[in-house]
mmCIF file of C-alpha atoms in Angstrom:
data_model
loop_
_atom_site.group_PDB
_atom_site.id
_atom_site.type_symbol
_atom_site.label_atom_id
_atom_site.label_comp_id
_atom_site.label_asym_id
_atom_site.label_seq_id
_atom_site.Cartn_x
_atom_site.Cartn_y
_atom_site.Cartn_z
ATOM 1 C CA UNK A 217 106.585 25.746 88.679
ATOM 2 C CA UNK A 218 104.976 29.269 89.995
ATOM 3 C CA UNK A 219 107.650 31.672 91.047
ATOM 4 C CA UNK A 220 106.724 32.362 94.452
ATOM 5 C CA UNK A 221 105.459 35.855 95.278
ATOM 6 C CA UNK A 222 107.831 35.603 98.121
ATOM 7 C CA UNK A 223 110.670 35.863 96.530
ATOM 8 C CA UNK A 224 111.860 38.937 96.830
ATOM 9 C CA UNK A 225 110.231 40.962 93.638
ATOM 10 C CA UNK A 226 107.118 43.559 94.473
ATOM 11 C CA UNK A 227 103.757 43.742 93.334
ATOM 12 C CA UNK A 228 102.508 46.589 91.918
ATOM 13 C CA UNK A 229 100.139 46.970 95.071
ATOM 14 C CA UNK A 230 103.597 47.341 96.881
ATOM 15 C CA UNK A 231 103.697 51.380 98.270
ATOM 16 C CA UNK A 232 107.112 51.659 97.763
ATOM 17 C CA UNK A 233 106.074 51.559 94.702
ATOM 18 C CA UNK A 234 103.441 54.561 94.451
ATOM 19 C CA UNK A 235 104.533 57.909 93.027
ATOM 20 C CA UNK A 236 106.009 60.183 95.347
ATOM 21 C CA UNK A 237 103.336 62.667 96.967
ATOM 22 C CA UNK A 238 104.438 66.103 96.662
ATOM 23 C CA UNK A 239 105.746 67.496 99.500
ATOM 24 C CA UNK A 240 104.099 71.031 101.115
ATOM 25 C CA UNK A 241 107.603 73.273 100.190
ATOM 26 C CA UNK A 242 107.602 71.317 96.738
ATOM 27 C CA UNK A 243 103.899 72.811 96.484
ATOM 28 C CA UNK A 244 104.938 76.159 97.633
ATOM 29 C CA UNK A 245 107.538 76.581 95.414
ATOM 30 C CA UNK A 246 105.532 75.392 92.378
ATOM 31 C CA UNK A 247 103.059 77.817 93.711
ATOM 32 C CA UNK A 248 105.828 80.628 93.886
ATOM 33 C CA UNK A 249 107.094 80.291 90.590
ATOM 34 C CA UNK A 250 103.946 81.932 88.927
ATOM 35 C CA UNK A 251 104.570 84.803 86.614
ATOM 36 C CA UNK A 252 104.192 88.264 88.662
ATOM 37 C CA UNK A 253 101.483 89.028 85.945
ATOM 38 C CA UNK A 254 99.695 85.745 86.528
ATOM 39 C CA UNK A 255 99.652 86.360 89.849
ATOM 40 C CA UNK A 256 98.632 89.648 89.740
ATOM 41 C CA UNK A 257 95.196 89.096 87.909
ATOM 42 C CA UNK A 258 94.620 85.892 90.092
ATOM 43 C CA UNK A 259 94.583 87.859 92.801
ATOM 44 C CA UNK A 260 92.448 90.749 91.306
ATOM 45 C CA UNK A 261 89.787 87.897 91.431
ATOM 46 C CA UNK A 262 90.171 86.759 95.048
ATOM 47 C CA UNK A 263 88.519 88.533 97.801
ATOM 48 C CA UNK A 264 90.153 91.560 99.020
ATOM 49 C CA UNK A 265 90.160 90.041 103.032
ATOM 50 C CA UNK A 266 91.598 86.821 101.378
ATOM 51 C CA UNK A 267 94.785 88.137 99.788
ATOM 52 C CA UNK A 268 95.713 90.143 102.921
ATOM 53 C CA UNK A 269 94.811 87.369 105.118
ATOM 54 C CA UNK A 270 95.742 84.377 103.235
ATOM 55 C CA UNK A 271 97.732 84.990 99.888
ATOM 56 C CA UNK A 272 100.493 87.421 101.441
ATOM 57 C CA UNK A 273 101.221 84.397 104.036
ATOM 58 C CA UNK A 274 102.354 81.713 101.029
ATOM 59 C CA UNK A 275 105.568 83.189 100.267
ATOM 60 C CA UNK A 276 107.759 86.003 99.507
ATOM 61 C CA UNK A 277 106.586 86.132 96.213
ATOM 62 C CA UNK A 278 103.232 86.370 96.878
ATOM 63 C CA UNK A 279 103.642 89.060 99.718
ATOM 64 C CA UNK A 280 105.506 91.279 97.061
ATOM 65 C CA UNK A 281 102.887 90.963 94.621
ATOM 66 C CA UNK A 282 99.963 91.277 97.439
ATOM 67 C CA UNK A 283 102.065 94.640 98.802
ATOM 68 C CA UNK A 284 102.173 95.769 95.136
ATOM 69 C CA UNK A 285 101.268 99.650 94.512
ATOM 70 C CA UNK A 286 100.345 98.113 90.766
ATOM 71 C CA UNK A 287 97.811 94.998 92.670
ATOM 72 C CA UNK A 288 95.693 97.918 94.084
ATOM 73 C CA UNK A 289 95.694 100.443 92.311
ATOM 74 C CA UNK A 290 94.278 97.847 88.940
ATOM 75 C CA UNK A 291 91.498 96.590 91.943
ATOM 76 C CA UNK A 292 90.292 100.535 92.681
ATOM 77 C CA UNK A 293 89.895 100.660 89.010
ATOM 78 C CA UNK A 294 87.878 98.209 88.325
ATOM 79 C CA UNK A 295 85.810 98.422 91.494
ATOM 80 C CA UNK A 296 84.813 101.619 90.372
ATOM 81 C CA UNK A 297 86.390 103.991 93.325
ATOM 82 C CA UNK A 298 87.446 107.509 91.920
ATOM 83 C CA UNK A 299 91.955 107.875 91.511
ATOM 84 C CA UNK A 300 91.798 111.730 90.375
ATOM 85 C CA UNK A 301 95.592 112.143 91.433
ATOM 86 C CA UNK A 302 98.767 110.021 91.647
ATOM 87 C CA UNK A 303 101.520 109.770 94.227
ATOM 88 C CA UNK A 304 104.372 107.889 94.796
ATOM 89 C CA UNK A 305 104.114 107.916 98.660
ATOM 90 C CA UNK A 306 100.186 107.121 98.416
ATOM 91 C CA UNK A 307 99.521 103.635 100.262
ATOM 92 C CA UNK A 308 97.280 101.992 97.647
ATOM 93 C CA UNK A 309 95.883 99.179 99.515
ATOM 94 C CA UNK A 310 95.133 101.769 102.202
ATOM 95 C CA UNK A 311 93.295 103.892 100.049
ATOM 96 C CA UNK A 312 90.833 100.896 98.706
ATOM 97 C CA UNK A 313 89.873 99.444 101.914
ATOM 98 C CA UNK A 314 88.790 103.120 102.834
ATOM 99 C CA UNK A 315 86.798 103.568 99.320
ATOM 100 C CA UNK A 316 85.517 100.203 100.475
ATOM 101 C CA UNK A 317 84.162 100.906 103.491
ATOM 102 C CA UNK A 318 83.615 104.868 102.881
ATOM 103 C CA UNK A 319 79.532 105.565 104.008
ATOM 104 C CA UNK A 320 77.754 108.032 105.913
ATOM 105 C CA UNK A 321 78.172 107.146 109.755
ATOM 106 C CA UNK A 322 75.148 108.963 110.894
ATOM 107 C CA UNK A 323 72.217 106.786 111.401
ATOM 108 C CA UNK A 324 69.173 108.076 110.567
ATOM 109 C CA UNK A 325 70.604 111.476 109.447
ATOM 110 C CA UNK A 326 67.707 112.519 107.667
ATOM 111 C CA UNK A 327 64.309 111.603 109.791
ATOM 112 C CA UNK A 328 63.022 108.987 108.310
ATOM 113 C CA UNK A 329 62.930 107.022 111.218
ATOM 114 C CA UNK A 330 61.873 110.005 113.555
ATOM 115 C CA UNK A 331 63.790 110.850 116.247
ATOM 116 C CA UNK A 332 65.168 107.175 116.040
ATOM 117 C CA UNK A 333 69.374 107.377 116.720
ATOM 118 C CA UNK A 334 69.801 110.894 117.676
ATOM 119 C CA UNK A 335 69.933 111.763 121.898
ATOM 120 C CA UNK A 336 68.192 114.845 122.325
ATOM 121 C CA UNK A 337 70.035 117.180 124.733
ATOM 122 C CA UNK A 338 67.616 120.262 123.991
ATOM 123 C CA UNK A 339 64.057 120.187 123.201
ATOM 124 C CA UNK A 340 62.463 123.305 124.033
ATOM 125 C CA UNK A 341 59.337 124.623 122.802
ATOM 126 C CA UNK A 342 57.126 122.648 120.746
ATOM 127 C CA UNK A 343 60.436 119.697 120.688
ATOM 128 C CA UNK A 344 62.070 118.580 117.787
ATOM 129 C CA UNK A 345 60.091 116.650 114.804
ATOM 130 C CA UNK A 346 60.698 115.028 111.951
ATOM 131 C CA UNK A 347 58.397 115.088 108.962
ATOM 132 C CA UNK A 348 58.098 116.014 105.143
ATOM 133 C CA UNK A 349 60.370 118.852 103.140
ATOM 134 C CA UNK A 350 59.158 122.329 102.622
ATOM 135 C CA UNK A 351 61.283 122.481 99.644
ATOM 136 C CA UNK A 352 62.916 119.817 97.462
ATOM 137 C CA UNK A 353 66.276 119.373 98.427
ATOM 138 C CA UNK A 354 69.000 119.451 95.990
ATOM 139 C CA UNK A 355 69.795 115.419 96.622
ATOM 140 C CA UNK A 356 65.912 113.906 95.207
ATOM 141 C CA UNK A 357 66.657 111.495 97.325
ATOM 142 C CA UNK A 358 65.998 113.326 100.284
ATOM 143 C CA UNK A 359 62.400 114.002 101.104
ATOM 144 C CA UNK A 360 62.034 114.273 104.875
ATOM 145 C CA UNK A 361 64.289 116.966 108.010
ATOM 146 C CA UNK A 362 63.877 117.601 111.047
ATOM 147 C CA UNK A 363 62.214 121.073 112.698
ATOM 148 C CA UNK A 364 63.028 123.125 115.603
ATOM 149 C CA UNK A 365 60.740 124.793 117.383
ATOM 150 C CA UNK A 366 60.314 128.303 119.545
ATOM 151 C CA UNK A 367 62.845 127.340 122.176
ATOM 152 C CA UNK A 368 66.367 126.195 121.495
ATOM 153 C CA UNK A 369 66.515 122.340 119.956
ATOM 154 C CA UNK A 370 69.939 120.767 119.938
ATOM 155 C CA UNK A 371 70.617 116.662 119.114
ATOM 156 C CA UNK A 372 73.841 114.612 118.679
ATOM 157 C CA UNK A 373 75.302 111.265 117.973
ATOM 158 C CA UNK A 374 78.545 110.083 119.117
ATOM 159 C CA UNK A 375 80.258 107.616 116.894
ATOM 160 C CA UNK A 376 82.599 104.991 117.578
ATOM 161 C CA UNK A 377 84.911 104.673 115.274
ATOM 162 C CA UNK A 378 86.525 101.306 116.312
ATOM 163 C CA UNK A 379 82.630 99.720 115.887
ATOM 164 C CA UNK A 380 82.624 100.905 112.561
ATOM 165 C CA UNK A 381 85.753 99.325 111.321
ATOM 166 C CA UNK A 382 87.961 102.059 111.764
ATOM 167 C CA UNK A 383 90.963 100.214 114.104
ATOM 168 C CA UNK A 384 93.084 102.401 116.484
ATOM 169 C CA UNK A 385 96.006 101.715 114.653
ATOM 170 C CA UNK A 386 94.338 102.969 111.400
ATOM 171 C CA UNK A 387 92.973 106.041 112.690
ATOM 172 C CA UNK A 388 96.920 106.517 114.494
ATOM 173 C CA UNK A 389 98.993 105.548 111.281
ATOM 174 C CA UNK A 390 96.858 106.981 108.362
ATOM 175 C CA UNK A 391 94.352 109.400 109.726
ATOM 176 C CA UNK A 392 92.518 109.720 107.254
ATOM 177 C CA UNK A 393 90.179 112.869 106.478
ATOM 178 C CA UNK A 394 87.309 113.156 108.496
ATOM 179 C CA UNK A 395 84.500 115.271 106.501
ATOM 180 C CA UNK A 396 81.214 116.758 108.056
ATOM 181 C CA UNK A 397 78.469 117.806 106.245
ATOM 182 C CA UNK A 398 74.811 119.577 107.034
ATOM 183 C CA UNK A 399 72.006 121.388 105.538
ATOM 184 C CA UNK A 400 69.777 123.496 106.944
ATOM 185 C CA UNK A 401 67.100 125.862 106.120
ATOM 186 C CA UNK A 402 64.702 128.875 107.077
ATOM 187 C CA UNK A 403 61.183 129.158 106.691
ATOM 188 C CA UNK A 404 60.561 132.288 104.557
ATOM 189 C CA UNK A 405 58.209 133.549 107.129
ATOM 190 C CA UNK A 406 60.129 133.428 110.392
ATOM 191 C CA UNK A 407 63.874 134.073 111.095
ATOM 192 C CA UNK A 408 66.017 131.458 112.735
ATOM 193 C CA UNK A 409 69.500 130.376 113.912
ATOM 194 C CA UNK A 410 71.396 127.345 112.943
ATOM 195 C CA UNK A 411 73.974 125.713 115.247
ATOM 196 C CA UNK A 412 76.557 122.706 114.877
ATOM 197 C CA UNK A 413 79.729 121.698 116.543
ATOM 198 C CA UNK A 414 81.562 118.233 115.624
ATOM 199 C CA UNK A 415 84.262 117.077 118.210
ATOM 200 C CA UNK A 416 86.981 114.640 117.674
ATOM 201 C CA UNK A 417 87.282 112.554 121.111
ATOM 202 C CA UNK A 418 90.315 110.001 122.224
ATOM 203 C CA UNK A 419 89.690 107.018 124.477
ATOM 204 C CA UNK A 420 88.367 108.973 127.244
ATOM 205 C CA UNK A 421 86.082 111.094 124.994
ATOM 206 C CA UNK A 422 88.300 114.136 125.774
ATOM 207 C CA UNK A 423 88.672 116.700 122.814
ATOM 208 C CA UNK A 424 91.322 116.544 119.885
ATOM 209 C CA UNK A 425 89.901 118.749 117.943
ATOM 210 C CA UNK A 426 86.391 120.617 116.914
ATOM 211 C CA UNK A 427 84.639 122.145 114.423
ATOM 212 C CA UNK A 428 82.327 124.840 115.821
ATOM 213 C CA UNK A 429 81.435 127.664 113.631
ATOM 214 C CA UNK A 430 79.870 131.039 114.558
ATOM 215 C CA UNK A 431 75.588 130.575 114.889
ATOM 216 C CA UNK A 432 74.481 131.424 111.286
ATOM 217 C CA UNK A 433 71.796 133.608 111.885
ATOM 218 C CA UNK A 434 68.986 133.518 109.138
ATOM 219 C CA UNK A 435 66.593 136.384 107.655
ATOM 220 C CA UNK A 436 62.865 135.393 106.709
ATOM 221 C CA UNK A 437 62.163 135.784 103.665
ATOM 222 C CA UNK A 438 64.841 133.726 101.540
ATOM 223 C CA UNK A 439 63.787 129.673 101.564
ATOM 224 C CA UNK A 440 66.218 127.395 100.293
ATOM 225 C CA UNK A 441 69.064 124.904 101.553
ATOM 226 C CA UNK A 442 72.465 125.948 102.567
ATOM 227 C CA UNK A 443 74.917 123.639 103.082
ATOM 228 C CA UNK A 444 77.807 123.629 105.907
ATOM 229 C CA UNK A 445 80.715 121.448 105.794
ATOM 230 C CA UNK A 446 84.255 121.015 107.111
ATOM 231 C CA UNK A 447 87.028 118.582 106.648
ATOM 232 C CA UNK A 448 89.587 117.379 109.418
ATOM 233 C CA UNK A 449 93.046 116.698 108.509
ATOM 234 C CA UNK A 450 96.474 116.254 110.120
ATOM 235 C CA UNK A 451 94.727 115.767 113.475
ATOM 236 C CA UNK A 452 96.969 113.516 115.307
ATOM 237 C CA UNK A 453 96.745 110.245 116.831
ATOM 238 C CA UNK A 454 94.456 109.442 119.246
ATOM 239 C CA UNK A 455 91.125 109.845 117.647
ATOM 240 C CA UNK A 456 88.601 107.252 118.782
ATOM 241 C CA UNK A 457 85.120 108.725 118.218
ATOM 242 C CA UNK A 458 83.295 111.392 116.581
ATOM 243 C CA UNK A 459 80.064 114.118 118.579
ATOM 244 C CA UNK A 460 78.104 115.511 116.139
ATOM 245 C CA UNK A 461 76.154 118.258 117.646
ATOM 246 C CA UNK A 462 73.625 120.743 115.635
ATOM 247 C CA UNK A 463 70.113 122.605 116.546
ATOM 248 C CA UNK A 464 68.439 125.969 116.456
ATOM 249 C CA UNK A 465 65.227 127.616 117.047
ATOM 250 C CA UNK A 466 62.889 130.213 115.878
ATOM 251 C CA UNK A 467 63.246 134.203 116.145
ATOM 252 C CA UNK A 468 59.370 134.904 116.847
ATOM 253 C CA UNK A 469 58.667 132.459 119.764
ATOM 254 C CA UNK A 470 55.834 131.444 117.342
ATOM 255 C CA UNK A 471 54.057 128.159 118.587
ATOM 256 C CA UNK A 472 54.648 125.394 116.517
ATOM 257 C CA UNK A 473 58.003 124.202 114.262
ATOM 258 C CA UNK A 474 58.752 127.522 112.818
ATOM 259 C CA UNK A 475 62.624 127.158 113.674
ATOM 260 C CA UNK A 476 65.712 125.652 111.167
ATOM 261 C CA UNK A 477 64.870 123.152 109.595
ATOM 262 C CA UNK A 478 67.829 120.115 109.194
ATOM 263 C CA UNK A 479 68.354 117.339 106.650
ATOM 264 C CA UNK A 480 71.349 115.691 105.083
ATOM 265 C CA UNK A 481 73.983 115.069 108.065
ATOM 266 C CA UNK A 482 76.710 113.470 107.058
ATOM 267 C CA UNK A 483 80.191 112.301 108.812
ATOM 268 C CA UNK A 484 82.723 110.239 106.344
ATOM 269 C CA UNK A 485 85.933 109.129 106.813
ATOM 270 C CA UNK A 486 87.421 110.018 103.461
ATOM 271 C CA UNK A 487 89.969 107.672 101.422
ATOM 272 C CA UNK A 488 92.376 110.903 100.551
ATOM 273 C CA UNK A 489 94.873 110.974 98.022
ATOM 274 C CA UNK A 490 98.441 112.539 98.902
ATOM 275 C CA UNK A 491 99.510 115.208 96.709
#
């Protein structure tokens, strides 16, 4: 006679019978028990957004090694961004998300969209313009400035930093070095001045700090770039956005674009090293 499947044995269909599924802390803790190294160089392979926003959240393990001066440092390497100096106290995760996102924040800083970007405030005689170099710049790249005329020219662009990725509490905790850059240059022909003042506004676009040297005031008869630049540092919380300001005009009052000549602006937010 057939034993009855009723009798109290199971099938093997019976779930009591299935292997255990592994429970999310059993997971975690598997997970958590990687080598440091292993880790380490999983990670290096993981997008940079992903292991602060994801991998740091698994476990204390994985925040340590996420946190890690050694995890950063090994990813600035091999992406390529410059370490010319060490420091214990240097924030290393700080310092590649700045290489990361380090660019010029000037649009059009070199006319080759026109007048596209910049407000004019100033455009006296024969206005601003933006066409070919006189001379070859020192960067090949470069191959088009704009030209003042016989009345004073001045331009700007205000930058907010928050819209380009630069959070309040960054800009607060780290403030990071700001560095301005220009180049300018007189026609051989006819003398001209050069102006430029860069402000550093809080929230309500009052001043922190500026940048404003002394006019340079240039000789005809000597045609070539010059280059002005400054670097902000140590300039306390509070910095939102950035007025870059520069201009000039022409000695003779001589119709036409016979004033400075500008190409090259540049405003980074630097990923500096602590000595």
């Amino acid at each position: 006679m057939k034993r009855s499947t009723m009798d109290g044995s199971h099938s093997s269909s019976d779930p009591d019978q299935r292997p255990p599924k592994k429970s999310s802390a059993a997971a975690t803790a598997s997970a958590s028990s990687l080598n440091t190294d292993v880790l380490e160089e999983i990670f290096l392979n993981v997008p940079a957004c992903q292991v602060v926003c994801v991998c740091q959240l698994v476990c204390h393990q994985w925040k340590e090694v996420t946190d890690s001066e050694s995890l950063w440092r090994k990813r600035c390497r091999r992406e390529g961004y410059p370490i010319c100096s060490f420091s214990k106290k240097q924030d290393w995760k700080l310092f590649y998300f700045l290489s990361k996102q380090k660019r010029n924040l000037l649009k059009n800083p070199n006319g080759e969209e026109g007048l596209n970007g910049w407000k004019i405030l100033r455009n006296g005689g024969d206005q601003w313009v933006a066409g070919g170099i006189r001379r070859p710049h020192p960067d090949e790249a470069v191959k088009t400035n704009f030209a003042t005329s016989f009345e004073m020219c001045t331009k700007s662009q205000l930058i907010e930093l928050e819209k380009e990725g630069y959070s309040p509490s960054l800009m607060d905790y780290a403030q990071p070095d700001i560095k301005i850059s220009d180049w300018f240059l007189a026609r051989s022909d006819c003398g001209s001045r050069y102006d430029i003042w860069v402000e550093l506004l809080n929230e309500k676009k009052e001043l922190v700090q500026i940048f404003s040297p002394e006019t340079a005031y240039c000789r005809e008869g000597c045609e070539e770039w010059n280059q002005i630049s400054h670097v902000f540092h140590t300039y306390g919380p509070g910095v939102r956005y950035i007025q870059f300001t520069h201009g000039g005009k022409d000695f003779k009052w001589w119709k036409g674009h016979y004033g400075i000549h500008i190409t090259g602006s540049s405003v980074e937010v630097l990923p500096t090293l602590e000595a």
